[in-house]
Amino acid sequence: MNMMEANNLVAAGLRGEQRSREPMARHTSWRVGGAAERAYFPADLDDLCAFLRALPAGEPVHVTGLGSNLLVRDGGLRGTVVFTHWALRTIRMESPGKESPPLDAAGVVYAEAGVASPKVARFAALHDLAGAEFLAGIPGTVGGALAMNAGCYGGETWEIVAGVTTVDRGGALHQRARDDYETAYRHVQLKSEVGSRKSEVFPHPSSIIPRPSEEWFVAATFRLRSGPGAESRGKITELLKRRIATQPLGEPNAGSVFRNPPGDYAARLIEGCGLKGRVIGGAQISARHANFIVNLGRARAADIEALIELAERSVKERFGIALEREVRIVGDK
Ligand SMILES: Cc1cc2nc3c(=O)[nH]c(=O)nc-3n(C[C@H](O)[C@H](O)[C@H](O)COP(=O)(O)OP(=O)(O)OC[C@H]3O[C@@H](n4cnc5c(N)ncnc54)[C@H](O)[C@@H]3O)c2cc1C
């Protein structure tokens, strides 16, 4: 972005906060990563739309939630990173009639993209709605859960989505139905983009840097069934207890690094290669859960990426299985 383009942004009357050289280590759960050339924290949804309209056409945009599934390389990110979780935080019950829930749906929750997923789980339980409990175990935003089709303990985000609102690169909003998307295990793609160049990359995160879609989630409606809040709260407590018992939550990490291959577990395969506990630089394949990589305190993104590549090579050689990455790797080395 040149000086004139930057001045145009100032003149656009934006209300959000702009920063340059924003260290991404502050915004990722691994606590690593170089700086984003520019960062934008919108004031609200209107402001985000205005920002995208005013942004020069050639400027790369990366929309980020809580960075809990993101490895930003040490060389940082070119372009502008937009953060949703400061502003897009509305959560409410949707008024009846706005959506048309099927007979088994008791209520619809509307949540903006920056709302933390566990908050949706708790909000639903508070309103005696069941089916969103699994979101309590996913430490990201609604936007990230939609982008990843995040899930755990038998639940998956898109199973409860009724519809979404998206914003495109030109700042225009779109209402989209669940059926507009092709969804599968940790995979989400607009059906209209299936078969286009984008689809060559999105189903294969192993290709390292996914080509970003030029449309981002700004809100979703979740269709939930009726169920006693106390039961949902009990399930949430149980689920969190299991996580504490099995995951290395005391050290910075990004959850599961690889998808589980059909009928198997990435952790079992990595452990089978003798890699549990392996250290490179300041990063370690967790001694507790082999599909987690933890930052021991002074890791660089390059250490984590080297462990990812080591696990991929080893599992391929020993088991003939190509692991697919669940974490998204972005930026320059
Ligand atoms: C301890 C731990 C446990 C975890 N357990 C699970 C689990 O059980 N199941 C699971 O599925 N995941 C799990 N994760 C991974 C992660 O929390 C999820 O993938 C989460 O949904 C990511 O949300 P986020 O807001 O952090 O997204 P980010 O990491 O910020 O972004 C992830 C990707 O989504 C894109 N994105 C973010 N927001 C938007 C948006 N508004 N519109 C379009 N694209 C967007 C980003 O560009 C990026 O490509 C875990 C992570 C940790 C640290």
Tab-separated table of C-alpha atoms and ligand atoms in Angstrom:
chain	number	residue	atom	x	y	z
A	1	MET	CA	0.000	0.000	0.000
A	2	ASN	CA	1.481	3.387	-0.938
A	3	MET	CA	1.190	6.656	1.016
A	4	MET	CA	-1.746	7.945	-1.052
A	5	GLU	CA	-3.678	4.725	-0.555
A	6	ALA	CA	-2.989	4.874	3.188
A	7	ASN	CA	-4.282	8.489	3.255
A	8	ASN	CA	-7.439	7.385	1.417
A	9	LEU	CA	-8.069	4.887	4.205
A	10	VAL	CA	-7.785	7.657	6.791
A	11	ALA	CA	-10.176	9.830	4.738
A	12	ALA	CA	-12.762	7.017	4.568
A	13	GLY	CA	-13.892	7.897	8.114
A	14	LEU	CA	-13.117	4.476	9.521
A	15	ARG	CA	-13.748	4.000	13.244
A	16	GLY	CA	-11.651	0.876	13.810
A	17	GLU	CA	-8.019	0.710	14.880
A	18	GLN	CA	-5.220	0.417	12.333
A	19	ARG	CA	-1.751	-0.746	13.278
A	20	SER	CA	1.428	-1.444	11.329
A	21	ARG	CA	3.950	-4.190	11.955
A	22	GLU	CA	1.629	-5.988	14.383
A	23	PRO	CA	3.416	-9.007	15.942
A	24	MET	CA	1.284	-12.060	15.144
A	25	ALA	CA	2.830	-13.945	18.075
A	26	ARG	CA	0.415	-11.884	20.211
A	27	HIS	CA	-2.537	-13.237	18.271
A	28	THR	CA	-1.850	-16.946	17.845
A	29	SER	CA	-2.280	-19.672	20.450
A	30	TRP	CA	1.207	-21.020	19.601
A	31	ARG	CA	2.584	-17.585	20.571
A	32	VAL	CA	4.912	-17.567	17.569
A	33	GLY	CA	4.996	-15.782	14.220
A	34	GLY	CA	6.388	-12.667	12.563
A	35	ALA	CA	4.599	-9.349	12.139
A	36	ALA	CA	1.623	-8.569	9.947
A	37	GLU	CA	2.462	-5.640	7.655
A	38	ARG	CA	-0.835	-4.046	8.666
A	39	ALA	CA	-3.614	-4.985	11.087
A	40	TYR	CA	-7.177	-3.729	11.302
A	41	PHE	CA	-9.489	-4.067	14.287
A	42	PRO	CA	-12.921	-3.022	12.995
A	43	ALA	CA	-15.271	-1.083	15.283
A	44	ASP	CA	-18.292	-3.108	14.137
A	45	LEU	CA	-19.707	-4.835	11.082
A	46	ASP	CA	-20.520	-1.606	9.189
A	47	ASP	CA	-16.989	-0.402	9.820
A	48	LEU	CA	-15.538	-3.684	8.532
A	49	CYS	CA	-17.562	-3.317	5.303
A	50	ALA	CA	-16.407	0.306	4.918
A	51	PHE	CA	-12.793	-0.734	5.502
A	52	LEU	CA	-12.936	-3.436	2.817
A	53	ARG	CA	-14.547	-0.978	0.382
A	54	ALA	CA	-11.791	1.579	1.009
A	55	LEU	CA	-8.887	-0.902	0.882
A	56	PRO	CA	-6.818	-0.809	-2.348
A	57	ALA	CA	-7.779	-3.697	-4.647
A	58	GLY	CA	-4.309	-5.276	-4.641
A	59	GLU	CA	-3.968	-5.438	-0.848
A	60	PRO	CA	-3.995	-9.063	0.432
A	61	VAL	CA	-6.512	-9.583	3.277
A	62	HIS	CA	-6.341	-12.286	5.971
A	63	VAL	CA	-9.310	-12.574	8.315
A	64	THR	CA	-8.316	-14.043	11.664
A	65	GLY	CA	-10.158	-15.133	14.772
A	66	LEU	CA	-8.306	-16.179	17.908
A	67	GLY	CA	-5.413	-17.718	15.965
A	68	SER	CA	-5.933	-21.125	17.583
A	69	ASN	CA	-5.444	-23.009	14.330
A	70	LEU	CA	-2.855	-20.783	12.752
A	71	LEU	CA	0.908	-20.944	12.243
A	72	VAL	CA	2.278	-17.621	11.019
A	73	ARG	CA	5.808	-18.008	9.741
A	74	ASP	CA	8.652	-15.994	11.268
A	75	GLY	CA	8.957	-13.692	8.222
A	76	GLY	CA	5.429	-12.402	8.872
A	77	LEU	CA	2.437	-11.689	6.693
A	78	ARG	CA	2.166	-9.366	3.723
A	79	GLY	CA	-1.010	-7.313	3.494
A	80	THR	CA	-3.631	-6.621	6.145
A	81	VAL	CA	-4.820	-8.937	8.879
A	82	VAL	CA	-8.382	-8.218	9.999
A	83	PHE	CA	-9.257	-9.312	13.532
A	84	THR	CA	-12.894	-10.150	14.233
A	85	HIS	CA	-12.915	-10.857	17.959
A	86	TRP	CA	-12.682	-7.265	19.197
A	87	ALA	CA	-15.905	-6.150	17.583
A	88	LEU	CA	-18.073	-8.802	15.956
A	89	ARG	CA	-19.306	-10.039	19.325
A	90	THR	CA	-23.108	-9.947	19.201
A	91	ILE	CA	-24.890	-13.087	20.354
A	92	ARG	CA	-28.677	-13.318	20.743
A	93	MET	CA	-31.696	-15.507	20.273
A	94	GLU	CA	-33.031	-15.044	16.748
A	95	SER	CA	-36.656	-13.941	16.657
A	96	PRO	CA	-39.003	-16.745	15.593
A	97	GLY	CA	-40.027	-16.633	11.973
A	98	LYS	CA	-36.755	-15.124	10.744
A	99	GLU	CA	-35.495	-18.624	10.140
A	100	SER	CA	-37.694	-21.592	9.463
A	101	PRO	CA	-36.488	-24.244	11.889
A	102	PRO	CA	-37.458	-27.830	11.116
A	103	LEU	CA	-39.952	-29.470	13.494
A	104	ASP	CA	-37.230	-30.783	15.805
A	105	ALA	CA	-35.563	-27.378	16.223
A	106	ALA	CA	-36.575	-25.389	19.271
A	107	GLY	CA	-34.581	-22.246	18.787
A	108	VAL	CA	-32.135	-20.314	16.671
A	109	VAL	CA	-29.048	-18.576	18.065
A	110	TYR	CA	-27.459	-15.741	16.095
A	111	ALA	CA	-23.752	-15.197	16.737
A	112	GLU	CA	-21.276	-12.881	15.024
A	113	ALA	CA	-17.955	-14.209	13.786
A	114	GLY	CA	-15.886	-12.791	16.653
A	115	VAL	CA	-17.869	-14.525	19.415
A	116	ALA	CA	-15.824	-17.224	21.146
A	117	SER	CA	-17.178	-20.703	20.313
A	118	PRO	CA	-17.405	-21.749	24.013
A	119	LYS	CA	-19.679	-18.744	24.575
A	120	VAL	CA	-22.162	-20.150	22.031
A	121	ALA	CA	-22.192	-23.442	23.969
A	122	ARG	CA	-22.903	-21.664	27.263
A	123	PHE	CA	-25.473	-19.278	25.740
A	124	ALA	CA	-27.401	-22.187	24.205
A	125	ALA	CA	-27.429	-24.067	27.530
A	126	LEU	CA	-28.680	-20.934	29.279
A	127	HIS	CA	-31.658	-20.922	26.889
A	128	ASP	CA	-32.360	-24.653	27.312
A	129	LEU	CA	-31.096	-25.488	23.847
A	130	ALA	CA	-29.063	-28.614	23.159
A	131	GLY	CA	-26.592	-29.605	20.437
A	132	ALA	CA	-23.948	-26.881	20.779
A	133	GLU	CA	-22.150	-28.356	23.828
A	134	PHE	CA	-19.139	-29.536	21.774
A	135	LEU	CA	-18.276	-25.894	20.946
A	136	ALA	CA	-17.198	-25.479	24.586
A	137	GLY	CA	-14.031	-27.456	23.776
A	138	ILE	CA	-12.970	-25.342	20.794
A	139	PRO	CA	-10.935	-22.295	21.851
A	140	GLY	CA	-11.539	-20.172	18.748
A	141	THR	CA	-14.177	-17.853	17.305
A	142	VAL	CA	-17.411	-18.636	15.497
A	143	GLY	CA	-15.740	-17.422	12.260
A	144	GLY	CA	-12.852	-19.856	12.744
A	145	ALA	CA	-15.241	-22.710	13.593
A	146	LEU	CA	-17.219	-22.022	10.406
A	147	ALA	CA	-14.062	-21.821	8.275
A	148	MET	CA	-12.651	-25.062	9.716
A	149	ASN	CA	-15.899	-26.972	10.334
A	150	ALA	CA	-14.455	-27.383	13.805
A	151	GLY	CA	-15.743	-30.251	15.887
A	152	CYS	CA	-15.124	-32.654	18.726
A	153	TYR	CA	-16.813	-35.421	20.694
A	154	GLY	CA	-19.174	-36.306	17.861
A	155	GLY	CA	-20.316	-32.752	17.086
A	156	GLU	CA	-19.399	-30.628	14.074
A	157	THR	CA	-20.060	-26.925	13.475
A	158	TRP	CA	-21.902	-27.211	10.170
A	159	GLU	CA	-24.318	-29.831	11.560
A	160	ILE	CA	-26.001	-27.041	13.531
A	161	VAL	CA	-25.622	-24.146	11.068
A	162	ALA	CA	-28.866	-22.819	9.579
A	163	GLY	CA	-27.324	-20.005	7.568
A	164	VAL	CA	-24.435	-17.550	7.486
A	165	THR	CA	-23.731	-13.941	6.615
A	166	THR	CA	-20.534	-13.287	4.698
A	167	VAL	CA	-18.666	-10.230	3.511
A	168	ASP	CA	-16.772	-10.140	0.241
A	169	ARG	CA	-13.562	-8.324	-0.677
A	170	GLY	CA	-15.586	-5.339	-1.912
A	171	GLY	CA	-17.336	-4.976	1.460
A	172	ALA	CA	-20.748	-6.304	0.319
A	173	LEU	CA	-22.723	-8.595	2.639
A	174	HIS	CA	-24.309	-11.875	1.479
A	175	GLN	CA	-26.854	-14.146	3.183
A	176	ARG	CA	-26.060	-17.776	2.461
A	177	ALA	CA	-27.869	-20.997	3.306
A	178	ARG	CA	-26.153	-24.065	4.704
A	179	ASP	CA	-26.817	-25.808	1.401
A	180	ASP	CA	-24.683	-23.249	-0.425
A	181	TYR	CA	-21.639	-24.978	1.115
A	182	GLU	CA	-19.980	-28.329	0.645
A	183	THR	CA	-18.911	-29.497	4.089
A	184	ALA	CA	-16.993	-32.518	5.359
A	185	TYR	CA	-14.517	-33.351	8.135
A	186	ARG	CA	-12.572	-30.061	8.648
A	187	HIS	CA	-13.563	-28.953	5.169
A	188	VAL	CA	-15.866	-26.131	4.060
A	189	GLN	CA	-16.236	-24.687	0.610
A	190	LEU	CA	-18.807	-22.670	-1.279
A	191	LYS	CA	-20.387	-25.025	-3.804
A	192	SER	CA	-20.075	-22.310	-6.440
A	193	GLU	CA	-16.289	-22.466	-5.942
A	194	VAL	CA	-16.034	-26.268	-6.170
A	195	GLY	CA	-14.186	-27.057	-9.373
A	196	SER	CA	-12.708	-23.561	-9.572
A	197	ARG	CA	-9.011	-22.951	-8.919
A	198	LYS	CA	-9.766	-22.398	-5.230
A	199	SER	CA	-11.031	-25.929	-4.837
A	200	GLU	CA	-7.705	-27.281	-5.988
A	201	VAL	CA	-6.180	-25.987	-2.788
A	202	PHE	CA	-8.767	-25.905	-0.006
A	203	PRO	CA	-9.374	-29.668	0.309
A	204	HIS	CA	-5.615	-30.209	0.494
A	205	PRO	CA	-4.208	-28.165	3.347
A	206	SER	CA	-0.950	-30.079	2.963
A	207	SER	CA	-0.192	-27.719	0.100
A	208	ILE	CA	1.018	-25.386	2.868
A	209	ILE	CA	-0.513	-22.004	2.048
A	210	PRO	CA	-4.195	-22.283	1.218
A	211	ARG	CA	-5.308	-19.752	-1.337
A	212	PRO	CA	-7.560	-17.532	0.763
A	213	SER	CA	-11.198	-17.315	-0.203
A	214	GLU	CA	-12.268	-13.755	-0.963
A	215	GLU	CA	-15.419	-14.083	1.135
A	216	TRP	CA	-15.409	-14.279	4.921
A	217	PHE	CA	-17.934	-15.231	7.586
A	218	VAL	CA	-19.299	-12.376	9.682
A	219	ALA	CA	-22.190	-14.162	11.441
A	220	ALA	CA	-24.092	-17.438	11.644
A	221	THR	CA	-27.419	-18.740	12.837
A	222	PHE	CA	-27.365	-22.053	14.712
A	223	ARG	CA	-30.487	-24.220	14.757
A	224	LEU	CA	-30.725	-26.121	18.023
A	225	ARG	CA	-33.131	-28.553	19.616
A	226	SER	CA	-34.782	-28.200	22.981
A	227	GLY	CA	-32.935	-29.740	25.946
A	228	PRO	CA	-32.560	-28.989	29.650
A	229	GLY	CA	-29.813	-26.461	30.319
A	230	ALA	CA	-28.595	-28.396	33.360
A	231	GLU	CA	-27.969	-31.456	31.171
A	232	SER	CA	-26.047	-29.362	28.619
A	233	ARG	CA	-23.958	-27.759	31.373
A	234	GLY	CA	-23.177	-31.238	32.723
A	235	LYS	CA	-22.006	-32.361	29.252
A	236	ILE	CA	-19.832	-29.254	28.921
A	237	THR	CA	-18.171	-29.879	32.292
A	238	GLU	CA	-17.553	-33.525	31.375
A	239	LEU	CA	-16.084	-32.601	28.005
A	240	LEU	CA	-13.738	-30.003	29.506
A	241	LYS	CA	-12.581	-32.483	32.166
A	242	ARG	CA	-11.700	-35.011	29.454
A	243	ARG	CA	-9.738	-32.339	27.559
A	244	ILE	CA	-7.754	-31.344	30.651
A	245	ALA	CA	-6.928	-35.013	31.257
A	246	THR	CA	-5.715	-35.765	27.714
A	247	GLN	CA	-4.349	-32.540	26.189
A	248	PRO	CA	-1.196	-30.534	26.989
A	249	LEU	CA	-3.167	-27.387	27.803
A	250	GLY	CA	-0.437	-25.871	29.984
A	251	GLU	CA	1.818	-25.131	26.996
A	252	PRO	CA	1.018	-22.972	23.953
A	253	ASN	CA	-0.352	-25.173	21.132
A	254	ALA	CA	-2.873	-25.166	18.293
A	255	GLY	CA	-4.826	-28.318	19.047
A	256	SER	CA	-4.513	-31.211	16.599
A	257	VAL	CA	-1.919	-30.463	13.963
A	258	PHE	CA	-3.071	-33.134	11.492
A	259	ARG	CA	-6.475	-34.457	10.508
A	260	ASN	CA	-7.133	-38.045	11.485
A	261	PRO	CA	-6.840	-40.260	8.400
A	262	PRO	CA	-9.972	-42.357	7.687
A	263	GLY	CA	-10.245	-45.131	10.295
A	264	ASP	CA	-7.070	-44.145	12.118
A	265	TYR	CA	-5.565	-41.509	14.397
A	266	ALA	CA	-2.755	-39.153	13.455
A	267	ALA	CA	-1.501	-39.339	17.076
A	268	ARG	CA	-1.183	-43.158	16.879
A	269	LEU	CA	0.803	-42.954	13.636
A	270	ILE	CA	3.156	-40.236	14.916
A	271	GLU	CA	3.691	-42.137	18.159
A	272	GLY	CA	4.321	-45.294	16.101
A	273	CYS	CA	7.266	-43.497	14.475
A	274	GLY	CA	8.794	-42.893	17.909
A	275	LEU	CA	8.330	-39.140	17.647
A	276	LYS	CA	6.441	-38.498	20.882
A	277	GLY	CA	8.470	-35.955	22.858
A	278	ARG	CA	10.802	-35.087	19.927
A	279	VAL	CA	12.213	-31.557	20.229
A	280	ILE	CA	13.392	-29.190	17.503
A	281	GLY	CA	14.595	-25.792	18.734
A	282	GLY	CA	11.968	-24.586	21.185
A	283	ALA	CA	9.122	-26.808	19.958
A	284	GLN	CA	8.166	-30.325	20.919
A	285	ILE	CA	5.835	-33.058	19.693
A	286	SER	CA	3.865	-33.287	22.913
A	287	ALA	CA	4.846	-36.117	25.228
A	288	ARG	CA	1.198	-36.223	26.255
A	289	HIS	CA	-0.601	-36.241	22.876
A	290	ALA	CA	1.445	-36.898	19.733
A	291	ASN	CA	-0.879	-34.920	17.438
A	292	PHE	CA	-0.124	-31.756	19.426
A	293	ILE	CA	3.017	-29.665	19.013
A	294	VAL	CA	3.812	-27.419	21.961
A	295	ASN	CA	5.899	-24.287	22.328
A	296	LEU	CA	8.316	-24.973	25.174
A	297	GLY	CA	8.803	-21.237	25.627
A	298	ARG	CA	11.168	-19.975	22.964
A	299	ALA	CA	9.949	-21.711	19.815
A	300	ARG	CA	10.074	-20.088	16.408
A	301	ALA	CA	7.497	-20.884	13.772
A	302	ALA	CA	10.305	-22.594	11.832
A	303	ASP	CA	10.822	-25.094	14.698
A	304	ILE	CA	7.129	-26.009	14.649
A	305	GLU	CA	7.083	-26.313	10.859
A	306	ALA	CA	10.193	-28.520	10.970
A	307	LEU	CA	8.407	-30.885	13.411
A	308	ILE	CA	5.330	-30.902	11.150
A	309	GLU	CA	7.498	-31.877	8.167
A	310	LEU	CA	9.354	-34.507	10.219
A	311	ALA	CA	6.056	-36.118	11.286
A	312	GLU	CA	4.797	-36.101	7.691
A	313	ARG	CA	7.989	-37.670	6.322
A	314	SER	CA	8.201	-40.300	9.065
A	315	VAL	CA	4.547	-41.397	8.839
A	316	LYS	CA	4.775	-41.606	5.045
A	317	GLU	CA	7.944	-43.729	5.205
A	318	ARG	CA	6.750	-46.051	7.951
A	319	PHE	CA	3.028	-46.410	7.223
A	320	GLY	CA	2.685	-45.145	3.628
A	321	ILE	CA	0.072	-42.653	4.810
A	322	ALA	CA	0.178	-38.987	3.779
A	323	LEU	CA	-0.914	-36.944	6.785
A	324	GLU	CA	-3.025	-33.902	5.980
A	325	ARG	CA	-2.529	-30.704	7.935
A	326	GLU	CA	-5.391	-29.339	9.971
A	327	VAL	CA	-3.504	-26.206	11.056
A	328	ARG	CA	-3.230	-23.412	8.513
A	329	ILE	CA	0.288	-22.215	7.741
A	330	VAL	CA	0.627	-18.702	6.352
A	331	GLY	CA	3.282	-16.047	5.779
A	332	ASP	CA	6.907	-15.822	4.670
A	333	LYS	CA	9.804	-17.911	5.966
B	1	LIG	C1	-6.140	-26.490	22.897
B	1	LIG	C2	-6.825	-26.542	21.576
B	1	LIG	C3	-7.794	-27.485	21.337
B	1	LIG	C4	-8.451	-27.530	20.100
B	1	LIG	N1	-9.405	-28.461	19.906
B	1	LIG	C5	-10.070	-28.496	18.727
B	1	LIG	C6	-11.093	-29.467	18.501
B	1	LIG	O1	-11.424	-30.259	19.358
B	1	LIG	N2	-11.696	-29.472	17.306
B	1	LIG	C7	-11.381	-28.588	16.322
B	1	LIG	O2	-11.994	-28.641	15.253
B	1	LIG	N3	-10.404	-27.673	16.492
B	1	LIG	C8	-9.749	-27.600	17.663
B	1	LIG	N4	-8.752	-26.676	17.849
B	1	LIG	C9	-8.358	-25.802	16.731
B	1	LIG	C10	-9.066	-24.431	16.676
B	1	LIG	O3	-9.476	-24.007	17.969
B	1	LIG	C11	-10.292	-24.455	15.750
B	1	LIG	O4	-9.927	-24.759	14.423
B	1	LIG	C12	-11.016	-23.096	15.767
B	1	LIG	O5	-12.257	-23.223	15.138
B	1	LIG	C13	-10.217	-21.987	15.083
B	1	LIG	O6	-10.862	-20.752	15.371
B	1	LIG	P1	-10.023	-19.396	15.419
B	1	LIG	O7	-10.962	-18.281	15.627
B	1	LIG	O8	-8.912	-19.498	16.383
B	1	LIG	O9	-9.471	-19.367	13.919
B	1	LIG	P2	-8.014	-18.883	13.435
B	1	LIG	O10	-6.977	-19.809	13.944
B	1	LIG	O11	-7.861	-17.441	13.711
B	1	LIG	O12	-8.163	-19.120	11.872
B	1	LIG	C14	-8.210	-20.439	11.355
B	1	LIG	C15	-8.571	-20.352	9.870
B	1	LIG	O13	-9.902	-19.857	9.752
B	1	LIG	C16	-9.921	-18.678	8.962
B	1	LIG	N5	-10.910	-17.764	9.538
B	1	LIG	C17	-10.939	-17.270	10.800
B	1	LIG	N6	-12.008	-16.462	10.945
B	1	LIG	C18	-12.645	-16.461	9.751
B	1	LIG	C19	-13.813	-15.802	9.251
B	1	LIG	N7	-14.517	-14.977	10.030
B	1	LIG	N8	-14.198	-16.038	7.987
B	1	LIG	C20	-13.475	-16.869	7.185
B	1	LIG	N9	-12.350	-17.497	7.573
B	1	LIG	C21	-11.942	-17.288	8.848
B	1	LIG	C22	-8.520	-18.096	9.053
B	1	LIG	O14	-8.221	-17.299	7.938
B	1	LIG	C23	-7.684	-19.368	9.100
B	1	LIG	O15	-7.477	-19.886	7.807
B	1	LIG	C24	-8.085	-26.597	19.083
B	1	LIG	C25	-7.104	-25.638	19.327
B	1	LIG	C26	-6.481	-25.597	20.563
B	1	LIG	C27	-5.439	-24.539	20.819
